[in-house]
Amino acid sequence: MIDEGPTRRPRTTLARLVRCAGRTLGTEWHGIVVDPVRRLARRGLSGLLLAFVAAFGVVLFHDIAQYPAGAVWVRRLGGVQADLPLWLSLLRTPVSLYVPALDLPVWAGITQLFLAFALAELTLGRARTLFIAYTTTLAGTLTARLMIALGPGWWGLGLPPEAGQVLDTGPSAAVVGLFTYLAVVRRAPVVFTLTGGSMVWESVAVPNLAGREHLIAVAAAVVLGLLHGRGERLRTAVRSRLGRRSGPPGPPLLDTGGSGAPLWRRPPRRCDGFRTSTRTGCP
């Protein structure tokens, strides 16, 4: 007889890997594509409100910026730079999401923008989608200010002062943050690899301010995704612990009608010869 044990082991391992990959892809396809499509079928186009608003806003600001006077107003409303006062940067950050970057083709990013906001709105809801988009964008903006404050050096983390004059606008950080958050919450390793891997490659190939902000947006989205659902579980644990500390409820209090008897003492049971009653008198 021929011993097929060493030959079967690689085949068994390969079969297990194929089955695991199939289950992972099936779960990811259901969580990222099937479930949002079902919700879209139930809610209709109203479930894509944020996606339409975001895409329309980017197109609108892009068209306005084609005129000299419009470009000035777009820069005043949504132009964010690291050398601006902090309060002014925070005030302009929400509008900067709709101001496309000047060195990138606007139409190339419309599809990614619409898809990211559409999937996030259908999966997470409008409030959480706006929160994730704004938080990841703000994390990149504030970290850029910190890197410029550190100055050149610091093992490559610092940036020269000239980087503070770079116009920091566009929805790219929000798009990256939304895709990463969805990948973490929905357990989608393929989407996470494509999103995070592309950002790492961008930061290595083109080491500029935008690449670093995208990495910060990915990191912030990962942290927020890992904290997803922890707040409700924490509140539930606190309520249960407070309930145990208060102890079990005492016996119900009875109204004595001013007789002066203890509230927890019941009237004596009396028998009328045919039945037992808890009333103080017989009919």
mmCIF file of C-alpha atoms in Angstrom:
data_model
loop_
_atom_site.group_PDB
_atom_site.id
_atom_site.type_symbol
_atom_site.label_atom_id
_atom_site.label_comp_id
_atom_site.label_asym_id
_atom_site.label_seq_id
_atom_site.Cartn_x
_atom_site.Cartn_y
_atom_site.Cartn_z
ATOM 1 C CA MET A 1 0.000 0.000 0.000
ATOM 2 C CA ILE A 2 1.098 3.536 -0.696
ATOM 3 C CA ASP A 3 1.022 6.005 2.168
ATOM 4 C CA GLU A 4 -0.992 9.013 0.947
ATOM 5 C CA GLY A 5 -0.836 10.880 4.264
ATOM 6 C CA PRO A 6 1.800 13.492 3.272
ATOM 7 C CA THR A 7 -0.050 14.084 -0.011
ATOM 8 C CA ARG A 8 -3.475 14.471 1.536
ATOM 9 C CA ARG A 9 -2.370 17.017 4.109
ATOM 10 C CA PRO A 10 -1.637 19.839 1.626
ATOM 11 C CA ARG A 11 -4.870 19.058 -0.206
ATOM 12 C CA THR A 12 -6.852 19.170 3.039
ATOM 13 C CA THR A 13 -5.227 22.452 4.043
ATOM 14 C CA LEU A 14 -5.900 23.951 0.616
ATOM 15 C CA ALA A 15 -9.524 22.817 0.719
ATOM 16 C CA ARG A 16 -9.971 24.405 4.142
ATOM 17 C CA LEU A 17 -8.453 27.656 2.924
ATOM 18 C CA VAL A 18 -10.746 27.681 -0.104
ATOM 19 C CA ARG A 19 -13.826 27.041 2.034
ATOM 20 C CA CYS A 20 -12.773 29.758 4.518
ATOM 21 C CA ALA A 21 -12.188 32.236 1.687
ATOM 22 C CA GLY A 22 -15.560 31.361 0.170
ATOM 23 C CA ARG A 23 -17.381 31.905 3.443
ATOM 24 C CA THR A 24 -15.544 35.188 4.013
ATOM 25 C CA LEU A 25 -16.360 36.492 0.542
ATOM 26 C CA GLY A 26 -19.975 35.402 0.861
ATOM 27 C CA THR A 27 -20.391 37.131 4.210
ATOM 28 C CA GLU A 28 -18.683 40.265 2.911
ATOM 29 C CA TRP A 29 -20.818 40.320 -0.250
ATOM 30 C CA HIS A 30 -23.972 40.019 1.827
ATOM 31 C CA GLY A 31 -22.939 42.735 4.300
ATOM 32 C CA ILE A 32 -21.554 45.248 1.806
ATOM 33 C CA VAL A 33 -23.813 44.726 -1.213
ATOM 34 C CA VAL A 34 -26.901 42.590 -0.582
ATOM 35 C CA ASP A 35 -28.070 44.153 2.669
ATOM 36 C CA PRO A 36 -27.750 47.796 1.454
ATOM 37 C CA VAL A 37 -29.556 46.913 -1.788
ATOM 38 C CA ARG A 38 -32.449 45.401 0.183
ATOM 39 C CA ARG A 39 -32.679 48.521 2.331
ATOM 40 C CA LEU A 40 -32.631 50.660 -0.799
ATOM 41 C CA ALA A 41 -35.519 48.634 -2.203
ATOM 42 C CA ARG A 42 -37.527 49.279 0.982
ATOM 43 C CA ARG A 43 -36.687 52.976 1.411
ATOM 44 C CA GLY A 44 -36.423 54.051 -2.197
ATOM 45 C CA LEU A 45 -34.357 57.016 -3.353
ATOM 46 C CA SER A 46 -34.881 58.742 0.006
ATOM 47 C CA GLY A 47 -32.241 56.382 1.379
ATOM 48 C CA LEU A 48 -29.651 58.053 -0.873
ATOM 49 C CA LEU A 49 -30.234 61.641 0.237
ATOM 50 C CA LEU A 50 -26.724 62.197 1.623
ATOM 51 C CA ALA A 51 -25.124 60.636 -1.439
ATOM 52 C CA PHE A 52 -27.031 62.942 -3.798
ATOM 53 C CA VAL A 53 -26.323 66.010 -1.642
ATOM 54 C CA ALA A 54 -22.593 65.218 -1.422
ATOM 55 C CA ALA A 55 -22.237 64.612 -5.158
ATOM 56 C CA PHE A 56 -24.295 67.698 -6.041
ATOM 57 C CA GLY A 57 -22.289 69.826 -3.602
ATOM 58 C CA VAL A 58 -18.952 68.816 -5.107
ATOM 59 C CA VAL A 59 -20.194 69.478 -8.655
ATOM 60 C CA LEU A 60 -21.674 72.835 -7.611
ATOM 61 C CA PHE A 61 -18.521 74.105 -5.918
ATOM 62 C CA HIS A 62 -16.432 72.866 -8.830
ATOM 63 C CA ASP A 63 -18.523 74.819 -11.319
ATOM 64 C CA ILE A 64 -18.501 77.964 -9.146
ATOM 65 C CA ALA A 65 -14.709 77.769 -8.788
ATOM 66 C CA GLN A 66 -14.290 78.007 -12.585
ATOM 67 C CA TYR A 67 -14.947 81.776 -12.371
ATOM 68 C CA PRO A 68 -12.466 84.137 -10.683
ATOM 69 C CA ALA A 69 -15.002 85.663 -8.310
ATOM 70 C CA GLY A 70 -16.469 82.240 -7.558
ATOM 71 C CA ALA A 71 -13.038 80.790 -6.822
ATOM 72 C CA VAL A 72 -12.459 83.533 -4.243
ATOM 73 C CA TRP A 73 -15.735 82.789 -2.466
ATOM 74 C CA VAL A 74 -15.175 79.042 -2.566
ATOM 75 C CA ARG A 75 -11.780 79.547 -0.974
ATOM 76 C CA ARG A 76 -13.269 81.822 1.689
ATOM 77 C CA LEU A 77 -16.050 79.391 2.544
ATOM 78 C CA GLY A 78 -14.268 76.050 2.373
ATOM 79 C CA GLY A 79 -10.560 76.683 1.954
ATOM 80 C CA VAL A 80 -8.682 75.033 4.826
ATOM 81 C CA GLN A 81 -4.950 75.493 5.397
ATOM 82 C CA ALA A 82 -2.824 74.489 8.345
ATOM 83 C CA ASP A 83 -1.505 78.031 8.827
ATOM 84 C CA LEU A 84 -5.023 79.402 9.427
ATOM 85 C CA PRO A 85 -6.298 80.011 12.965
ATOM 86 C CA LEU A 86 -7.763 76.900 14.506
ATOM 87 C CA TRP A 87 -11.252 78.353 14.936
ATOM 88 C CA LEU A 88 -11.364 79.349 11.279
ATOM 89 C CA SER A 89 -10.242 75.890 10.153
ATOM 90 C CA LEU A 90 -12.925 74.253 12.293
ATOM 91 C CA LEU A 91 -15.519 76.619 10.854
ATOM 92 C CA ARG A 92 -14.554 75.863 7.256
ATOM 93 C CA THR A 93 -14.043 72.095 7.623
ATOM 94 C CA PRO A 94 -17.702 71.056 6.987
ATOM 95 C CA VAL A 95 -17.790 73.093 3.763
ATOM 96 C CA SER A 96 -14.348 71.842 2.703
ATOM 97 C CA LEU A 97 -15.854 68.375 2.232
ATOM 98 C CA TYR A 98 -17.611 69.692 -0.882
ATOM 99 C CA VAL A 99 -14.686 71.675 -2.277
ATOM 100 C CA PRO A 100 -12.786 69.412 -4.704
ATOM 101 C CA ALA A 101 -9.017 69.413 -4.745
ATOM 102 C CA LEU A 102 -7.609 71.589 -7.498
ATOM 103 C CA ASP A 103 -4.989 69.061 -8.647
ATOM 104 C CA LEU A 104 -7.400 66.139 -9.057
ATOM 105 C CA PRO A 105 -10.105 65.536 -11.690
ATOM 106 C CA VAL A 106 -13.430 66.108 -9.998
ATOM 107 C CA TRP A 107 -15.409 63.661 -12.128
ATOM 108 C CA ALA A 108 -13.097 60.777 -11.249
ATOM 109 C CA GLY A 109 -13.999 61.002 -7.582
ATOM 110 C CA ILE A 110 -17.751 61.528 -7.944
ATOM 111 C CA THR A 111 -18.409 57.796 -8.313
ATOM 112 C CA GLN A 112 -16.370 56.915 -5.214
ATOM 113 C CA LEU A 113 -17.985 59.743 -3.272
ATOM 114 C CA PHE A 114 -21.518 58.711 -4.213
ATOM 115 C CA LEU A 115 -20.855 55.023 -3.526
ATOM 116 C CA ALA A 116 -19.251 55.677 -0.124
ATOM 117 C CA PHE A 117 -22.052 57.928 1.121
ATOM 118 C CA ALA A 118 -24.748 55.674 -0.350
ATOM 119 C CA LEU A 119 -23.461 52.503 1.322
ATOM 120 C CA ALA A 120 -22.836 54.315 4.608
ATOM 121 C CA GLU A 121 -26.269 55.946 4.679
ATOM 122 C CA LEU A 122 -28.068 52.687 3.922
ATOM 123 C CA THR A 123 -26.001 50.718 6.432
ATOM 124 C CA LEU A 124 -25.313 53.184 9.249
ATOM 125 C CA GLY A 125 -27.984 55.857 8.930
ATOM 126 C CA ARG A 126 -27.624 59.552 8.164
ATOM 127 C CA ALA A 127 -26.493 60.769 11.576
ATOM 128 C CA ARG A 128 -23.689 58.226 11.961
ATOM 129 C CA THR A 129 -22.606 58.710 8.342
ATOM 130 C CA LEU A 130 -22.208 62.447 8.847
ATOM 131 C CA PHE A 131 -20.398 61.849 12.150
ATOM 132 C CA ILE A 132 -17.887 59.422 10.628
ATOM 133 C CA ALA A 133 -17.275 61.606 7.569
ATOM 134 C CA TYR A 134 -16.697 64.747 9.626
ATOM 135 C CA THR A 135 -14.639 63.043 12.342
ATOM 136 C CA THR A 136 -12.209 61.368 9.953
ATOM 137 C CA THR A 137 -11.779 64.581 7.972
ATOM 138 C CA LEU A 138 -11.215 66.593 11.130
ATOM 139 C CA ALA A 139 -8.728 64.024 12.440
ATOM 140 C CA GLY A 140 -6.625 64.413 9.306
ATOM 141 C CA THR A 141 -6.795 68.217 9.437
ATOM 142 C CA LEU A 142 -5.794 68.460 13.097
ATOM 143 C CA THR A 143 -3.011 65.882 12.717
ATOM 144 C CA ALA A 144 -1.585 67.857 9.808
ATOM 145 C CA ARG A 145 -1.373 70.918 12.043
ATOM 146 C CA LEU A 146 0.432 68.828 14.662
ATOM 147 C CA MET A 147 2.928 67.510 12.118
ATOM 148 C CA ILE A 148 3.701 71.029 10.911
ATOM 149 C CA ALA A 149 4.095 72.188 14.520
ATOM 150 C CA LEU A 150 6.653 69.412 15.090
ATOM 151 C CA GLY A 151 8.706 70.569 12.120
ATOM 152 C CA PRO A 152 11.023 68.520 9.901
ATOM 153 C CA GLY A 153 12.519 65.424 11.450
ATOM 154 C CA TRP A 154 10.897 63.400 14.202
ATOM 155 C CA TRP A 155 11.536 60.170 12.278
ATOM 156 C CA GLY A 156 9.670 61.452 9.264
ATOM 157 C CA LEU A 157 6.530 62.484 11.158
ATOM 158 C CA GLY A 158 7.106 66.231 11.052
ATOM 159 C CA LEU A 159 6.432 68.497 8.091
ATOM 160 C CA PRO A 160 8.122 71.712 6.965
ATOM 161 C CA PRO A 161 6.333 75.037 7.523
ATOM 162 C CA GLU A 162 5.677 75.346 3.778
ATOM 163 C CA ALA A 163 3.114 72.529 4.085
ATOM 164 C CA GLY A 164 0.883 74.892 6.062
ATOM 165 C CA GLN A 165 0.165 76.855 2.892
ATOM 166 C CA VAL A 166 -1.158 73.834 0.982
ATOM 167 C CA LEU A 167 -4.900 73.986 0.351
ATOM 168 C CA ASP A 168 -6.458 71.079 2.260
ATOM 169 C CA THR A 169 -9.898 70.457 0.747
ATOM 170 C CA GLY A 170 -11.889 67.654 -0.811
ATOM 171 C CA PRO A 171 -13.994 64.706 0.372
ATOM 172 C CA SER A 172 -11.237 62.112 -0.089
ATOM 173 C CA ALA A 173 -10.553 61.702 3.644
ATOM 174 C CA ALA A 174 -14.277 61.284 4.330
ATOM 175 C CA VAL A 175 -14.593 58.688 1.551
ATOM 176 C CA VAL A 176 -11.624 56.721 2.859
ATOM 177 C CA GLY A 177 -12.941 56.940 6.404
ATOM 178 C CA LEU A 178 -16.424 55.733 5.437
ATOM 179 C CA PHE A 179 -15.119 52.747 3.456
ATOM 180 C CA THR A 180 -12.754 51.789 6.283
ATOM 181 C CA TYR A 181 -15.448 52.126 8.946
ATOM 182 C CA LEU A 182 -17.838 49.980 6.918
ATOM 183 C CA ALA A 183 -15.125 47.372 6.412
ATOM 184 C CA VAL A 184 -14.448 47.167 10.159
ATOM 185 C CA VAL A 185 -18.097 47.131 11.233
ATOM 186 C CA ARG A 186 -19.202 44.670 8.544
ATOM 187 C CA ARG A 187 -16.125 42.423 8.908
ATOM 188 C CA ALA A 188 -15.084 42.959 5.290
ATOM 189 C CA PRO A 189 -11.355 42.180 4.973
ATOM 190 C CA VAL A 190 -11.294 42.587 1.181
ATOM 191 C CA VAL A 191 -12.693 46.123 1.313
ATOM 192 C CA PHE A 192 -10.393 46.962 4.218
ATOM 193 C CA THR A 193 -7.345 45.669 2.331
ATOM 194 C CA LEU A 194 -8.238 47.624 -0.798
ATOM 195 C CA THR A 195 -8.871 50.819 1.146
ATOM 196 C CA GLY A 196 -6.035 50.678 3.652
ATOM 197 C CA GLY A 197 -3.567 49.150 1.206
ATOM 198 C CA SER A 198 -4.197 51.812 -1.403
ATOM 199 C CA MET A 199 -3.694 54.552 1.185
ATOM 200 C CA VAL A 200 -0.398 53.036 2.362
ATOM 201 C CA TRP A 201 0.781 52.752 -1.237
ATOM 202 C CA GLU A 202 -0.235 56.365 -1.895
ATOM 203 C CA SER A 203 1.660 57.650 1.132
ATOM 204 C CA VAL A 204 4.782 55.712 0.079
ATOM 205 C CA ALA A 205 4.625 56.543 -3.630
ATOM 206 C CA VAL A 206 3.630 60.207 -3.175
ATOM 207 C CA PRO A 207 4.726 61.356 0.297
ATOM 208 C CA ASN A 208 2.638 64.521 0.533
ATOM 209 C CA LEU A 209 0.218 66.052 2.998
ATOM 210 C CA ALA A 210 -2.851 64.395 1.467
ATOM 211 C CA GLY A 211 -1.355 60.905 1.765
ATOM 212 C CA ARG A 212 -0.642 61.380 5.447
ATOM 213 C CA GLU A 213 -4.122 62.722 6.117
ATOM 214 C CA HIS A 214 -5.598 59.684 4.395
ATOM 215 C CA LEU A 215 -3.610 57.383 6.666
ATOM 216 C CA ILE A 216 -4.861 59.306 9.698
ATOM 217 C CA ALA A 217 -8.418 59.002 8.374
ATOM 218 C CA VAL A 218 -7.980 55.223 8.059
ATOM 219 C CA ALA A 219 -6.627 54.988 11.609
ATOM 220 C CA ALA A 220 -9.463 57.117 13.021
ATOM 221 C CA ALA A 221 -12.069 55.031 11.183
ATOM 222 C CA VAL A 222 -10.540 51.809 12.532
ATOM 223 C CA VAL A 223 -10.740 53.115 16.101
ATOM 224 C CA LEU A 224 -14.338 54.260 15.636
ATOM 225 C CA GLY A 225 -15.244 50.941 14.050
ATOM 226 C CA LEU A 226 -13.776 48.971 16.952
ATOM 227 C CA LEU A 227 -15.738 51.144 19.382
ATOM 228 C CA HIS A 228 -18.984 50.552 17.452
ATOM 229 C CA GLY A 229 -21.629 49.162 19.801
ATOM 230 C CA ARG A 230 -19.446 49.461 22.893
ATOM 231 C CA GLY A 231 -21.411 52.446 24.224
ATOM 232 C CA GLU A 232 -24.719 50.588 24.433
ATOM 233 C CA ARG A 233 -23.078 47.584 26.073
ATOM 234 C CA LEU A 234 -21.381 49.880 28.592
ATOM 235 C CA ARG A 235 -24.670 51.581 29.472
ATOM 236 C CA THR A 236 -26.361 48.205 29.868
ATOM 237 C CA ALA A 237 -23.593 46.993 32.183
ATOM 238 C CA VAL A 238 -23.801 50.147 34.296
ATOM 239 C CA ARG A 239 -27.588 49.871 34.625
ATOM 240 C CA SER A 240 -27.365 46.207 35.636
ATOM 241 C CA ARG A 241 -24.680 46.950 38.216
ATOM 242 C CA LEU A 242 -26.683 49.815 39.692
ATOM 243 C CA GLY A 243 -29.722 47.539 39.835
ATOM 244 C CA ARG A 244 -27.790 44.918 41.782
ATOM 245 C CA ARG A 245 -26.525 47.521 44.248
ATOM 246 C CA SER A 246 -30.016 48.796 45.000
ATOM 247 C CA GLY A 247 -31.095 45.270 46.044
ATOM 248 C CA PRO A 248 -34.365 43.442 45.466
ATOM 249 C CA PRO A 249 -37.578 45.394 45.885
ATOM 250 C CA GLY A 250 -39.288 45.196 49.282
ATOM 251 C CA PRO A 251 -42.802 43.857 49.981
ATOM 252 C CA PRO A 252 -45.686 45.958 48.669
ATOM 253 C CA LEU A 253 -47.074 48.493 51.093
ATOM 254 C CA LEU A 254 -50.752 48.339 52.050
ATOM 255 C CA ASP A 255 -52.995 51.209 52.934
ATOM 256 C CA THR A 256 -54.259 50.813 56.542
ATOM 257 C CA GLY A 257 -56.861 53.510 56.240
ATOM 258 C CA GLY A 258 -55.436 55.374 59.249
ATOM 259 C CA SER A 259 -55.710 52.410 61.678
ATOM 260 C CA GLY A 260 -52.103 52.859 62.775
ATOM 261 C CA ALA A 261 -51.170 49.217 62.086
ATOM 262 C CA PRO A 262 -47.840 48.488 60.400
ATOM 263 C CA LEU A 263 -48.053 48.915 56.635
ATOM 264 C CA TRP A 264 -46.625 45.466 55.912
ATOM 265 C CA ARG A 265 -49.010 43.595 58.209
ATOM 266 C CA ARG A 266 -52.043 42.073 56.600
ATOM 267 C CA PRO A 267 -55.445 41.774 58.336
ATOM 268 C CA PRO A 268 -56.019 38.432 60.114
ATOM 269 C CA ARG A 269 -57.748 35.730 58.158
ATOM 270 C CA ARG A 270 -61.278 34.979 59.377
ATOM 271 C CA CYS A 271 -63.521 32.054 58.611
ATOM 272 C CA ASP A 272 -67.351 32.423 58.304
ATOM 273 C CA GLY A 273 -68.002 28.650 58.308
ATOM 274 C CA PHE A 274 -68.132 28.271 54.556
ATOM 275 C CA ARG A 275 -65.041 30.072 53.180
ATOM 276 C CA THR A 276 -61.892 31.780 54.267
ATOM 277 C CA SER A 277 -61.693 35.507 53.693
ATOM 278 C CA THR A 278 -59.102 38.183 54.227
ATOM 279 C CA ARG A 279 -61.733 40.852 54.844
ATOM 280 C CA THR A 280 -62.210 42.207 58.356
ATOM 281 C CA GLY A 281 -65.946 41.627 58.284
ATOM 282 C CA CYS A 282 -68.493 39.209 56.821
ATOM 283 C CA PRO A 283 -71.198 40.281 54.394
#
